[in-house]
mmCIF file with all atom_site columns, C-alpha atoms in Angstrom:
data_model
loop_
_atom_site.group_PDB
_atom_site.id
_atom_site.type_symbol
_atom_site.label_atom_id
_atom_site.label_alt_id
_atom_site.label_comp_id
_atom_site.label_asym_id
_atom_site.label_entity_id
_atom_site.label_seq_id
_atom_site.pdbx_PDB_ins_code
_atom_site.Cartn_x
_atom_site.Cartn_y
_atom_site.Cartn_z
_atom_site.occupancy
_atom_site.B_iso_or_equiv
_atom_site.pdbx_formal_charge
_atom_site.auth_seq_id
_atom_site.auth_comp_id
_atom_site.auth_asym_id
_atom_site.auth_atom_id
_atom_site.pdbx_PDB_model_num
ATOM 1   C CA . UNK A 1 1   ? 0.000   0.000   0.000   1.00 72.00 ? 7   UNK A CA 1
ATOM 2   C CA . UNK A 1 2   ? 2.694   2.291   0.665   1.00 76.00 ? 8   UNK A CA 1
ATOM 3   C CA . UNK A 1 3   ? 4.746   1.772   -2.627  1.00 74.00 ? 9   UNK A CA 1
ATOM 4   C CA . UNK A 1 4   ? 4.806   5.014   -4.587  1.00 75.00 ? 10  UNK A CA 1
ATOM 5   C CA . UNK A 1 5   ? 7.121   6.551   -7.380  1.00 70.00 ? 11  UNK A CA 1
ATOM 6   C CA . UNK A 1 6   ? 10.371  8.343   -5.813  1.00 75.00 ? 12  UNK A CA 1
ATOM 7   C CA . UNK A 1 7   ? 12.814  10.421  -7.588  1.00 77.00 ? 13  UNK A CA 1
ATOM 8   C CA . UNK A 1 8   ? 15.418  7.715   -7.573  1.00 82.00 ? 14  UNK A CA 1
ATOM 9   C CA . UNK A 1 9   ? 15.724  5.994   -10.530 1.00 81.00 ? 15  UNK A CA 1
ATOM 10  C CA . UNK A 1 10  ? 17.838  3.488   -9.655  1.00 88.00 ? 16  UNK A CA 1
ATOM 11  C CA . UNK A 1 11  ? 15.186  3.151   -6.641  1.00 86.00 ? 17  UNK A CA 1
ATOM 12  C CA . UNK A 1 12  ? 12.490  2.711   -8.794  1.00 81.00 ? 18  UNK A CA 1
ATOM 13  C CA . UNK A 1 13  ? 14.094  0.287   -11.196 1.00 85.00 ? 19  UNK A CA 1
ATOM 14  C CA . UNK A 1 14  ? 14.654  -2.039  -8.203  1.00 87.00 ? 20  UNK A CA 1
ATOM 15  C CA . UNK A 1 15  ? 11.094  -1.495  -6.791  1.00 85.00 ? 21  UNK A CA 1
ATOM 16  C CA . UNK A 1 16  ? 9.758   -2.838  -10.534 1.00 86.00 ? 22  UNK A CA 1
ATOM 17  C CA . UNK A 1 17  ? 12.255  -5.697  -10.797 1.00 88.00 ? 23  UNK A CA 1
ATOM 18  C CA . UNK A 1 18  ? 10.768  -6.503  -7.287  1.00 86.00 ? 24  UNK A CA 1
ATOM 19  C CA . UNK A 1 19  ? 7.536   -6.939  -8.303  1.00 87.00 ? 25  UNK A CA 1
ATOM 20  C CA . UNK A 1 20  ? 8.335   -8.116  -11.993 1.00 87.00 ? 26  UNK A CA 1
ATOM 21  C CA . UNK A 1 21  ? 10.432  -11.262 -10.638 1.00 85.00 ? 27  UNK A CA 1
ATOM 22  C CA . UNK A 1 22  ? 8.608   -14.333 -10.218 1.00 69.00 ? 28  UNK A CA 1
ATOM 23  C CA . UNK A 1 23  ? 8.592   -15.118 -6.614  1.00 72.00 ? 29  UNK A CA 1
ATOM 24  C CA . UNK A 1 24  ? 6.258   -17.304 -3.857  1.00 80.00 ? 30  UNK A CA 1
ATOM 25  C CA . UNK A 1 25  ? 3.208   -15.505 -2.351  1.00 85.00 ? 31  UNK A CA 1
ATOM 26  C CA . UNK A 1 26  ? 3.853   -14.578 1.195   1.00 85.00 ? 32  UNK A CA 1
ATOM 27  C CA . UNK A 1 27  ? 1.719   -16.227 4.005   1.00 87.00 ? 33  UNK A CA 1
ATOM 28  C CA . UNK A 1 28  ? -2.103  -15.424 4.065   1.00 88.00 ? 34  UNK A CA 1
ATOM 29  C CA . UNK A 1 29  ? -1.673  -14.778 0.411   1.00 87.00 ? 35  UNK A CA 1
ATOM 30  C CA . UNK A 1 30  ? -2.959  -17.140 -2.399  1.00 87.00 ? 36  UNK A CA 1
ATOM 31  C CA . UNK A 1 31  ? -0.766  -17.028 -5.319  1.00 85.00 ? 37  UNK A CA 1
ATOM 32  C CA . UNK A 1 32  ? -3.211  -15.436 -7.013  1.00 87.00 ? 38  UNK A CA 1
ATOM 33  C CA . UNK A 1 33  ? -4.374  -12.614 -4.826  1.00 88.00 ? 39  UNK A CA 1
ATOM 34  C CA . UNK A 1 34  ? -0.077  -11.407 -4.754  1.00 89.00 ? 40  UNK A CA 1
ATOM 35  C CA . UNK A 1 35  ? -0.201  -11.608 -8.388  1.00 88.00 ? 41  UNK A CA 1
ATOM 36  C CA . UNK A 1 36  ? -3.445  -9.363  -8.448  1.00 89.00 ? 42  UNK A CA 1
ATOM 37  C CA . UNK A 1 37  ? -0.934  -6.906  -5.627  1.00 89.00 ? 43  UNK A CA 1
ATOM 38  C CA . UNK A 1 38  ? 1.906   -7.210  -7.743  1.00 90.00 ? 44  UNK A CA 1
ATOM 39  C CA . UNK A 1 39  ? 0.084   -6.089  -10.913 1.00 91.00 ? 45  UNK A CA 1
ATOM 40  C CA . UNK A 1 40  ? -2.080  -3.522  -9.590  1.00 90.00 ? 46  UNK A CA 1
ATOM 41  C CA . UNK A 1 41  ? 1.334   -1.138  -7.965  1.00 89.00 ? 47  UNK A CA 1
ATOM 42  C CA . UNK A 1 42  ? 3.069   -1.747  -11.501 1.00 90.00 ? 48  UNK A CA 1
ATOM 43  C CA . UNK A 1 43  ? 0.430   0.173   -12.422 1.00 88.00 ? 49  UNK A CA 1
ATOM 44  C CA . UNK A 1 44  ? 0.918   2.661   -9.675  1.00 85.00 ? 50  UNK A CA 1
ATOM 45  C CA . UNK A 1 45  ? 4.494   2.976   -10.742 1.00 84.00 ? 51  UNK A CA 1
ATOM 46  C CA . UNK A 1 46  ? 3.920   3.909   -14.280 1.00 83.00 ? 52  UNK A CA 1
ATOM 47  C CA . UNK A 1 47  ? 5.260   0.253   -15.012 1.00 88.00 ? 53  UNK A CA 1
ATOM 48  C CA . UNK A 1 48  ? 1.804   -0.368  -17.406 1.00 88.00 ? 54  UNK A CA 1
ATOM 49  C CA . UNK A 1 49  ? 4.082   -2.174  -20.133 1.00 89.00 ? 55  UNK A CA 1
ATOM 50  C CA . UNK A 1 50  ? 5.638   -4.811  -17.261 1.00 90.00 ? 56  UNK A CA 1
ATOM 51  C CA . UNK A 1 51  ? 2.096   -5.255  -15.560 1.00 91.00 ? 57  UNK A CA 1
ATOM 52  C CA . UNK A 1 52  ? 0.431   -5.981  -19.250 1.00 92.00 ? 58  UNK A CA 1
ATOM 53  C CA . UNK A 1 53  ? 2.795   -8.520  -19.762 1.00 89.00 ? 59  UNK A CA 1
ATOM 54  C CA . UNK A 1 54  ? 2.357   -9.999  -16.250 1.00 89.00 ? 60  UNK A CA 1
ATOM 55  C CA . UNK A 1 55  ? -1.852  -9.806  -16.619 1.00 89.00 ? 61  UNK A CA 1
ATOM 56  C CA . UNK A 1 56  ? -1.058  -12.349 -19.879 1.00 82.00 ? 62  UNK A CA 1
ATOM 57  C CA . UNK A 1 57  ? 0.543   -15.248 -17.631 1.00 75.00 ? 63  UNK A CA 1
ATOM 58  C CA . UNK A 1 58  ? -2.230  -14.755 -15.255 1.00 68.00 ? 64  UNK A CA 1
ATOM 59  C CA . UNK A 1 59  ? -5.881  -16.176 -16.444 1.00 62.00 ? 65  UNK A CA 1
ATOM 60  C CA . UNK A 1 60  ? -8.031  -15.657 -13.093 1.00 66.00 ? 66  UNK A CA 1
ATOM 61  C CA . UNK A 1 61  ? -11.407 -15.075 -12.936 1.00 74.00 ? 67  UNK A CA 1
ATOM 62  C CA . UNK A 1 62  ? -11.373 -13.227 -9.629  1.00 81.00 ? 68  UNK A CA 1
ATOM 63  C CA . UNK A 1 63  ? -9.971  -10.003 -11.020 1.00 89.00 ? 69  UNK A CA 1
ATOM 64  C CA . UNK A 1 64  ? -10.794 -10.305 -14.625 1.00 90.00 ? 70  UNK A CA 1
ATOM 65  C CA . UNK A 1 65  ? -12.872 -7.483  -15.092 1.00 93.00 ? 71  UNK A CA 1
ATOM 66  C CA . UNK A 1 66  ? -9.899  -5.516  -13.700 1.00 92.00 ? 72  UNK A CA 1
ATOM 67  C CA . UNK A 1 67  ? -7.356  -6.936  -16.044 1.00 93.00 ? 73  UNK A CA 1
ATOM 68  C CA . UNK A 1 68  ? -9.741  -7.049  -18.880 1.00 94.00 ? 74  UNK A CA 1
ATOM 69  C CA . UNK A 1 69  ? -10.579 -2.986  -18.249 1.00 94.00 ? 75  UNK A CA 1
ATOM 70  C CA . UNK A 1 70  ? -6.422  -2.272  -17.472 1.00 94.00 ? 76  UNK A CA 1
ATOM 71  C CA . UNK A 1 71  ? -5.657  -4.105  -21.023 1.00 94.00 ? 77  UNK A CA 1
ATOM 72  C CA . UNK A 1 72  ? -8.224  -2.516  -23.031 1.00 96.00 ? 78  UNK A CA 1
ATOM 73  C CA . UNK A 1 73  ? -7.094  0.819   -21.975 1.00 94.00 ? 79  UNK A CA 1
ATOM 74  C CA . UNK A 1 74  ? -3.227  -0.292  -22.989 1.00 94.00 ? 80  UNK A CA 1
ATOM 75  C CA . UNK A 1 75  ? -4.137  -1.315  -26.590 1.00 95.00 ? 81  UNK A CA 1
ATOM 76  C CA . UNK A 1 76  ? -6.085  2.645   -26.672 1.00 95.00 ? 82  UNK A CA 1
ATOM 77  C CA . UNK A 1 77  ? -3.067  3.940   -25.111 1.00 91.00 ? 83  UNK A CA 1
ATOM 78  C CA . UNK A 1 78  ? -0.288  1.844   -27.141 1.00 92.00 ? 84  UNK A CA 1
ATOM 79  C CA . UNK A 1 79  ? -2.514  3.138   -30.207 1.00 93.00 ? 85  UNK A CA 1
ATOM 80  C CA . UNK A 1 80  ? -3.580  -0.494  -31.066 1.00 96.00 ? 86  UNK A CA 1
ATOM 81  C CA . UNK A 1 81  ? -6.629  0.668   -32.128 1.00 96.00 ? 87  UNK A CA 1
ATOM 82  C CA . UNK A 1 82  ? -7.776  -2.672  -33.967 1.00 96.00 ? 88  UNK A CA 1
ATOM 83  C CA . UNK A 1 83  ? -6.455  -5.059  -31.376 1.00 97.00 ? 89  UNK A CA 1
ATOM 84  C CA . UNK A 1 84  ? -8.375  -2.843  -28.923 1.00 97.00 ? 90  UNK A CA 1
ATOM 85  C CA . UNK A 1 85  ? -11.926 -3.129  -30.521 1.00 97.00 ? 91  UNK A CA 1
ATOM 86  C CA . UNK A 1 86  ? -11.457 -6.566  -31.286 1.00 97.00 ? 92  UNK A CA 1
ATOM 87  C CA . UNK A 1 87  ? -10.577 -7.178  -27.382 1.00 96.00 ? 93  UNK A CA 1
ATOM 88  C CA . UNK A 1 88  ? -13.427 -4.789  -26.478 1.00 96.00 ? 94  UNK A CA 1
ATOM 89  C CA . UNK A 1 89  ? -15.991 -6.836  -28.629 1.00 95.00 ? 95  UNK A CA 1
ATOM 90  C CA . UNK A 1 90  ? -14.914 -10.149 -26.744 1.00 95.00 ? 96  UNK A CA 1
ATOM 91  C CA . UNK A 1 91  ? -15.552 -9.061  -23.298 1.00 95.00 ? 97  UNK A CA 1
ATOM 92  C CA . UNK A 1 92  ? -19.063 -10.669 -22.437 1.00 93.00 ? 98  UNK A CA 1
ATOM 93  C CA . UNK A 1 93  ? -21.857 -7.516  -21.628 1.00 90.00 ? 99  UNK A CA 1
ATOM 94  C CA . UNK A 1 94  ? -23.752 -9.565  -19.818 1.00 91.00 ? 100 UNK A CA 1
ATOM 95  C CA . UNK A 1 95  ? -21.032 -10.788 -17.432 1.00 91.00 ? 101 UNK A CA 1
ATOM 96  C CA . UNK A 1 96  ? -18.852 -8.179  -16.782 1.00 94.00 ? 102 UNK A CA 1
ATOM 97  C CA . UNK A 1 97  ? -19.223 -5.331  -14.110 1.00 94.00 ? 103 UNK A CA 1
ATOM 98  C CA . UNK A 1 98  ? -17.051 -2.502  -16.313 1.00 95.00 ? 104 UNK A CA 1
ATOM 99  C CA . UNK A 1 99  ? -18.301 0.146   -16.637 1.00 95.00 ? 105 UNK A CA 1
ATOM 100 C CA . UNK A 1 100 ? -21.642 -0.086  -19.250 1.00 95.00 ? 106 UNK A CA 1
ATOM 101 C CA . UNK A 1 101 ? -20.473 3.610   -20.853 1.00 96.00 ? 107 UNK A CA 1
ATOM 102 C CA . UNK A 1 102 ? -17.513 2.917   -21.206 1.00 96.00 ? 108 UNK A CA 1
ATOM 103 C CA . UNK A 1 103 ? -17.660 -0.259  -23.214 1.00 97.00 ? 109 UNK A CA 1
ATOM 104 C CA . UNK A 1 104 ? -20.791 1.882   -24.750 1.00 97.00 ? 110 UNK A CA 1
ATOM 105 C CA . UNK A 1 105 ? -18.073 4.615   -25.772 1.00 97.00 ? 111 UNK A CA 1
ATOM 106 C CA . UNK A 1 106 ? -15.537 2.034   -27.580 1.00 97.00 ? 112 UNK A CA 1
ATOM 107 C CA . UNK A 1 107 ? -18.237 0.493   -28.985 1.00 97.00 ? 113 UNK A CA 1
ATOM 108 C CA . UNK A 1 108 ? -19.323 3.954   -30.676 1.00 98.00 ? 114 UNK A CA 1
ATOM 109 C CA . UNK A 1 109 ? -15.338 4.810   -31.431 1.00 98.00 ? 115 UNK A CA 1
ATOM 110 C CA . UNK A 1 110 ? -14.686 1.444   -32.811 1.00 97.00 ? 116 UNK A CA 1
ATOM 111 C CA . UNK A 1 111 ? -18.281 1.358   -35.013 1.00 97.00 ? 117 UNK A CA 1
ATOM 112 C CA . UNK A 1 112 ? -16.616 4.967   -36.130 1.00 96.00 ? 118 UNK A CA 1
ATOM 113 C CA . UNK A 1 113 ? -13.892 3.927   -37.418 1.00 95.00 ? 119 UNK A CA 1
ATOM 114 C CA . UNK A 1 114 ? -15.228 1.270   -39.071 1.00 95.00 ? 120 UNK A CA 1
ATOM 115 C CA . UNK A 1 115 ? -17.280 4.181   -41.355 1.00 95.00 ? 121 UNK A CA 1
ATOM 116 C CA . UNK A 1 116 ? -20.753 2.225   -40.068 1.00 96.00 ? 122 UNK A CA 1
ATOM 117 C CA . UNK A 1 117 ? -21.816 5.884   -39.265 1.00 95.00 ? 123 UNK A CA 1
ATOM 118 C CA . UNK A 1 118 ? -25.395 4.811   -38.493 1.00 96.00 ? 124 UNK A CA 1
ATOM 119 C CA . UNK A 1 119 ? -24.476 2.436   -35.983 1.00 97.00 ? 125 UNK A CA 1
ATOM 120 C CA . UNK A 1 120 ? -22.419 4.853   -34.197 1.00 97.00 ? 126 UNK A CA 1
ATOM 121 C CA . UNK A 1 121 ? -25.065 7.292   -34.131 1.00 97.00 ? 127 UNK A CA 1
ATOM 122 C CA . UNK A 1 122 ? -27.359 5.186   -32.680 1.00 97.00 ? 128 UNK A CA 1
ATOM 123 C CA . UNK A 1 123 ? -24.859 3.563   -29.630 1.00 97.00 ? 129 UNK A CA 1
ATOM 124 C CA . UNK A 1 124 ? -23.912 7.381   -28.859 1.00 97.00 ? 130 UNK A CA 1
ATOM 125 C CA . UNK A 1 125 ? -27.870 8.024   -28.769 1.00 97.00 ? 131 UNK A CA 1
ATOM 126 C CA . UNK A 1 126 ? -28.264 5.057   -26.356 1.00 96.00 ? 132 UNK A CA 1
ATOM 127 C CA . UNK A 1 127 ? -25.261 6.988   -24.229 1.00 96.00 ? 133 UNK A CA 1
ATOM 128 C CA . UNK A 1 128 ? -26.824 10.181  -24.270 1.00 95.00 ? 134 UNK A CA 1
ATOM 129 C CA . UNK A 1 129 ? -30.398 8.419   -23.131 1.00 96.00 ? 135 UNK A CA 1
ATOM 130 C CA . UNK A 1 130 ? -28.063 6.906   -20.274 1.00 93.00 ? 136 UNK A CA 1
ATOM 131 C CA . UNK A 1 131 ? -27.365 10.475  -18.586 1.00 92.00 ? 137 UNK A CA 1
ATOM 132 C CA . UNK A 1 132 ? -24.167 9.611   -19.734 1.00 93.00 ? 138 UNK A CA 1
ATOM 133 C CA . UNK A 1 133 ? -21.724 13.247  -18.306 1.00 92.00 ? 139 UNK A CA 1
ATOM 134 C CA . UNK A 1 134 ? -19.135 13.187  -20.879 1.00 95.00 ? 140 UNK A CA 1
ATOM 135 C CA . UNK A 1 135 ? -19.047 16.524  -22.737 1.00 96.00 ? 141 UNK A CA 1
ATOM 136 C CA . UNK A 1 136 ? -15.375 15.365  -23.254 1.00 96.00 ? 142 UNK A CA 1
ATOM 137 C CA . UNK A 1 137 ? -15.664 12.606  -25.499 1.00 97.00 ? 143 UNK A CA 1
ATOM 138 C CA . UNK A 1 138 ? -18.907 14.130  -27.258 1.00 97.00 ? 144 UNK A CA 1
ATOM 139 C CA . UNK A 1 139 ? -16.642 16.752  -28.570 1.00 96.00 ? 145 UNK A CA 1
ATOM 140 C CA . UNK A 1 140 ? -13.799 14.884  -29.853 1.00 97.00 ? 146 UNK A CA 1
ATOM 141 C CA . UNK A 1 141 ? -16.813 12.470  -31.692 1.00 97.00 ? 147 UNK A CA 1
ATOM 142 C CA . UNK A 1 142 ? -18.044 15.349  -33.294 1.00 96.00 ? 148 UNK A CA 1
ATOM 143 C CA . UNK A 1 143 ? -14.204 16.978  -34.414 1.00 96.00 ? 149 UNK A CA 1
ATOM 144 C CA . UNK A 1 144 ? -13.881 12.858  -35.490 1.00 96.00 ? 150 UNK A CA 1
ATOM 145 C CA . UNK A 1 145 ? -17.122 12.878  -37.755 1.00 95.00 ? 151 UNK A CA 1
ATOM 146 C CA . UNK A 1 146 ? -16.679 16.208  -38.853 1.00 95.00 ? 152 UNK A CA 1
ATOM 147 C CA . UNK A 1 147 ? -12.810 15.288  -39.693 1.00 94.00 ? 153 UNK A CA 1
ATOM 148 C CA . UNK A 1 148 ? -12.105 18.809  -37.619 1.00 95.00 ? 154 UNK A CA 1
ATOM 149 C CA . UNK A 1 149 ? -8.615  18.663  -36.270 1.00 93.00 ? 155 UNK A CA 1
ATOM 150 C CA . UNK A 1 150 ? -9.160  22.040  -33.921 1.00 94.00 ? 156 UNK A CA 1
ATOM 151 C CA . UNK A 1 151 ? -7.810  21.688  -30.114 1.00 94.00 ? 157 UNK A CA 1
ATOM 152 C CA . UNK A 1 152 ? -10.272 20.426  -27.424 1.00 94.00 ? 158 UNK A CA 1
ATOM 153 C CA . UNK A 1 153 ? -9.839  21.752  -24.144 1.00 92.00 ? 159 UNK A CA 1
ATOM 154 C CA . UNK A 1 154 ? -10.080 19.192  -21.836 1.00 91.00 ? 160 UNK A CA 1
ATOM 155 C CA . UNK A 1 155 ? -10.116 21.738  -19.136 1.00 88.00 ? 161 UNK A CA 1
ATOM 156 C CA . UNK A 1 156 ? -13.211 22.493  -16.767 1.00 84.00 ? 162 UNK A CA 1
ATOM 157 C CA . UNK A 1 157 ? -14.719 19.692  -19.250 1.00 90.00 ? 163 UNK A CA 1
ATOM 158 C CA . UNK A 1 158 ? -16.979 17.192  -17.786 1.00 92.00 ? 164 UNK A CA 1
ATOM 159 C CA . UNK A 1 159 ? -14.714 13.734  -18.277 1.00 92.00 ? 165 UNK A CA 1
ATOM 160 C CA . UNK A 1 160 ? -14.408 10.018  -17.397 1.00 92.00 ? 166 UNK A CA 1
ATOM 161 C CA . UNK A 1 161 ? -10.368 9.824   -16.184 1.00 89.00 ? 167 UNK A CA 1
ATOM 162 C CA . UNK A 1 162 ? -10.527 6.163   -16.899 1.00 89.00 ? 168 UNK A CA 1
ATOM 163 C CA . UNK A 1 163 ? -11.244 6.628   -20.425 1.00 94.00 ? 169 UNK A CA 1
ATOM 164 C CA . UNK A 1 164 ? -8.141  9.365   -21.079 1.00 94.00 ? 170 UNK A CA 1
ATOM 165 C CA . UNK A 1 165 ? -6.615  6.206   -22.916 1.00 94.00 ? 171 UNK A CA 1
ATOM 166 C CA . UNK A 1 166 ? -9.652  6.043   -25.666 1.00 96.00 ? 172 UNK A CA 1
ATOM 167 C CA . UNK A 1 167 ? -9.636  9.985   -25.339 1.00 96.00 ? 173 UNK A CA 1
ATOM 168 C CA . UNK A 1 168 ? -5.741  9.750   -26.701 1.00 94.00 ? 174 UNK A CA 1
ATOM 169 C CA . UNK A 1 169 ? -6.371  7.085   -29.380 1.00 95.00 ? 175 UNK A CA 1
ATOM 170 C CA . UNK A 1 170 ? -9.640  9.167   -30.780 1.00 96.00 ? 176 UNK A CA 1
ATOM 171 C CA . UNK A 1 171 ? -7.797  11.976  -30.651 1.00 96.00 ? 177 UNK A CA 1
ATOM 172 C CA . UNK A 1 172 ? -4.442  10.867  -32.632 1.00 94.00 ? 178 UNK A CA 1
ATOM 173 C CA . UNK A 1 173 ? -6.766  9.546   -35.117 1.00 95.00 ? 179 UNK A CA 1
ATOM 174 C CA . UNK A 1 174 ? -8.400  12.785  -35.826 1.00 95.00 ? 180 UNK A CA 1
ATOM 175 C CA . UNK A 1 175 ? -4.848  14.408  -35.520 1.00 95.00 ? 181 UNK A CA 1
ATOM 176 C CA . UNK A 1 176 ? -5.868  16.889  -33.010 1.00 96.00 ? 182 UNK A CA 1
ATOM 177 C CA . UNK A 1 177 ? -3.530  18.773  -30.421 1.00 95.00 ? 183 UNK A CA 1
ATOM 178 C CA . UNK A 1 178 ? -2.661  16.562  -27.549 1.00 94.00 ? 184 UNK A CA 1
ATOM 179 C CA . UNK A 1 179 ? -2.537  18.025  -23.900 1.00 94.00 ? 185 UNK A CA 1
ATOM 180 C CA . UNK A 1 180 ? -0.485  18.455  -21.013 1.00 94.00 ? 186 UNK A CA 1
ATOM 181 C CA . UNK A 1 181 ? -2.778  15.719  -19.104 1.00 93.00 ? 187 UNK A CA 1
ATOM 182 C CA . UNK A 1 182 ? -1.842  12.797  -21.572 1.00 93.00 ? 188 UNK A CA 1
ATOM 183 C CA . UNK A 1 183 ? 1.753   13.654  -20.408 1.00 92.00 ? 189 UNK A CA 1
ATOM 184 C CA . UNK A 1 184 ? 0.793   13.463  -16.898 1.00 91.00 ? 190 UNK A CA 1
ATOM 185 C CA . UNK A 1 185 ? -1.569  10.586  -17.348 1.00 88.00 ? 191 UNK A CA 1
ATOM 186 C CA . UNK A 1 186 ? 0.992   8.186   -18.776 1.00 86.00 ? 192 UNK A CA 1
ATOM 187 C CA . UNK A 1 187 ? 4.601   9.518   -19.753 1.00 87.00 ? 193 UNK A CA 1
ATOM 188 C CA . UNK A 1 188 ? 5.953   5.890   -21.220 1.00 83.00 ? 194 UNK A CA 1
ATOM 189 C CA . UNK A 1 189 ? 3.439   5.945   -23.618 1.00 85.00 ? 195 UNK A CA 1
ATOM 190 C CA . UNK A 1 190 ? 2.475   9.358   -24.429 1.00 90.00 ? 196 UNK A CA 1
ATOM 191 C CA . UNK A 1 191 ? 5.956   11.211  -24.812 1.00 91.00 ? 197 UNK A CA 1
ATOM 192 C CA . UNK A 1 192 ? 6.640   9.992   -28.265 1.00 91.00 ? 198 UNK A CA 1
ATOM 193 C CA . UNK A 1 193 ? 3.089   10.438  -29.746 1.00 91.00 ? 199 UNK A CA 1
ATOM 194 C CA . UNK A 1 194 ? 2.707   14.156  -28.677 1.00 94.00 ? 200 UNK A CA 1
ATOM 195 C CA . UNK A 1 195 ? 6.654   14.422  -29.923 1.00 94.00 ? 201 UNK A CA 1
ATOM 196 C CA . UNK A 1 196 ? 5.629   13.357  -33.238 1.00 91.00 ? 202 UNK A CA 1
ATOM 197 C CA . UNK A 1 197 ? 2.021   15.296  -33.357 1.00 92.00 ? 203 UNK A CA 1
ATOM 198 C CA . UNK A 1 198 ? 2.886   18.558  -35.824 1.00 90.00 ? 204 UNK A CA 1
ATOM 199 C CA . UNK A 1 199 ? -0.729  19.866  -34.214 1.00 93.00 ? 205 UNK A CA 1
ATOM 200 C CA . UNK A 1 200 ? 0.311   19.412  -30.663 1.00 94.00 ? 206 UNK A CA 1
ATOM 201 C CA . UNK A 1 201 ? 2.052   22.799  -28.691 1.00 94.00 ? 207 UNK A CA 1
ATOM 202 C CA . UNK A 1 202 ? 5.757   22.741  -29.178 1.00 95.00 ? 208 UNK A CA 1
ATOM 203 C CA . UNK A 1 203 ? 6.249   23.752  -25.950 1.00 96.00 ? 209 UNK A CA 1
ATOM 204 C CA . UNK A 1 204 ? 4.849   20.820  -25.278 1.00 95.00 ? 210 UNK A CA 1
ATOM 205 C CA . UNK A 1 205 ? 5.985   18.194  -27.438 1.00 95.00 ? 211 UNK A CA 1
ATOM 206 C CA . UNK A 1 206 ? 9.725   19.819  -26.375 1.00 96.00 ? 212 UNK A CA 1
ATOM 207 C CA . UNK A 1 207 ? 8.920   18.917  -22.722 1.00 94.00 ? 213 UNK A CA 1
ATOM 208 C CA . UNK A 1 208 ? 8.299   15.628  -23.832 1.00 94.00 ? 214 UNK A CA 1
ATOM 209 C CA . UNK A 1 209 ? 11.175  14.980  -25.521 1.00 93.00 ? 215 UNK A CA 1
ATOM 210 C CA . UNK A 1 210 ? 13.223  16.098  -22.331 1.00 90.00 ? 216 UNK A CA 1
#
């Protein structure tokens, strides 16, 4: 519980090798529930690369609507846009305890960018009839079907923070201006993609590079 990032590198290297490195669960631990701790403050550290490989050797049912959710969101943020609406169409609706606007959102991204314009319309109707609160993502669907690459302030903007990874992915497809947030959401992944974005601030994209 009381693992956090530090400013030592070297520190933090040997915290992830910690937790990357097979080892027994401790005592009042099944194997599986150290896994689940070991995966979960990979995350915490920024490690999501080391704790998507991990969530592959590990097939349990007791936290798959965790790993299911974490993995979905690493294809969106790892720009794996096909891989990720092929995962998101194999998660079972009728099992799983995700969140239903969510998976109603990638659903509507992925029908998108498959040009079934209709069908998108009519999921992102169904979202709108669930009270869904997301002025964020509305505005980037619109700038999407309107191929508008204009900035969208995310700022004092009504927004899911679990969904910033399909927020990146929508946006890099419309090749609109990345934020600061992205940067701050998930460095690893994030840096190079608002380094290479020509519509992104160059103040910006320089603080990425450093």
């Amino acid at each position: 519980d009381n693992l956090e990032l530090v400013e030592s590198n070297s520190l933090n290297e040997a915290l992830t090798e910690s937790l990357v490195l097979n080892s027994l669960n401790p005592k009042g631990f099944t194997q599986e529930e150290f896994n689940h701790l070991r995966i979960s403050n990979l995350i915490k550290l920024g490690q999501r690369k080391a704790a998507y490989e991990m969530i592959n050797f590990n097939s349990a049912d007791q936290h798959k609507d965790f790993y299911n959710s974490f993995k979905l969101n690493y294809f969106f943020s790892t720009y794996e846009i096909n891989q990720a609406c092929e995962f998101g169409r194999s998660i079972n609706r009728k099992k799983t305890k995700i969140n239903e606007n969510f998976l109603l959102k990638v659903d509507i991204f992925c029908s998108l960018i498959q040009n079934k314009i209709e069908e998108a319309d009519f999921l992102n109707s169904l979202l709108i009839d669930l009270n869904d609160k997301d002025e964020y993502f509305q505005k980037i669907l619109v700038n999407l079907k309107n191929q508008n690459n204009d900035f969208v302030d995310i700022n004092n903007t009504n927004l899911d923070k679990d969904s910033m990874p399909l927020y990146s992915a929508m946006i890099r497809l419309g090749d609109m201006p990345l934020s600061q947030n992205f940067l701050d959401y998930d460095t690893v992944n994030f840096s190079e993609p608002i380094i290479l974005s020509a519509s992104s601030d160059i103040s910006l994209r320089l603080n990425a590079a450093h």
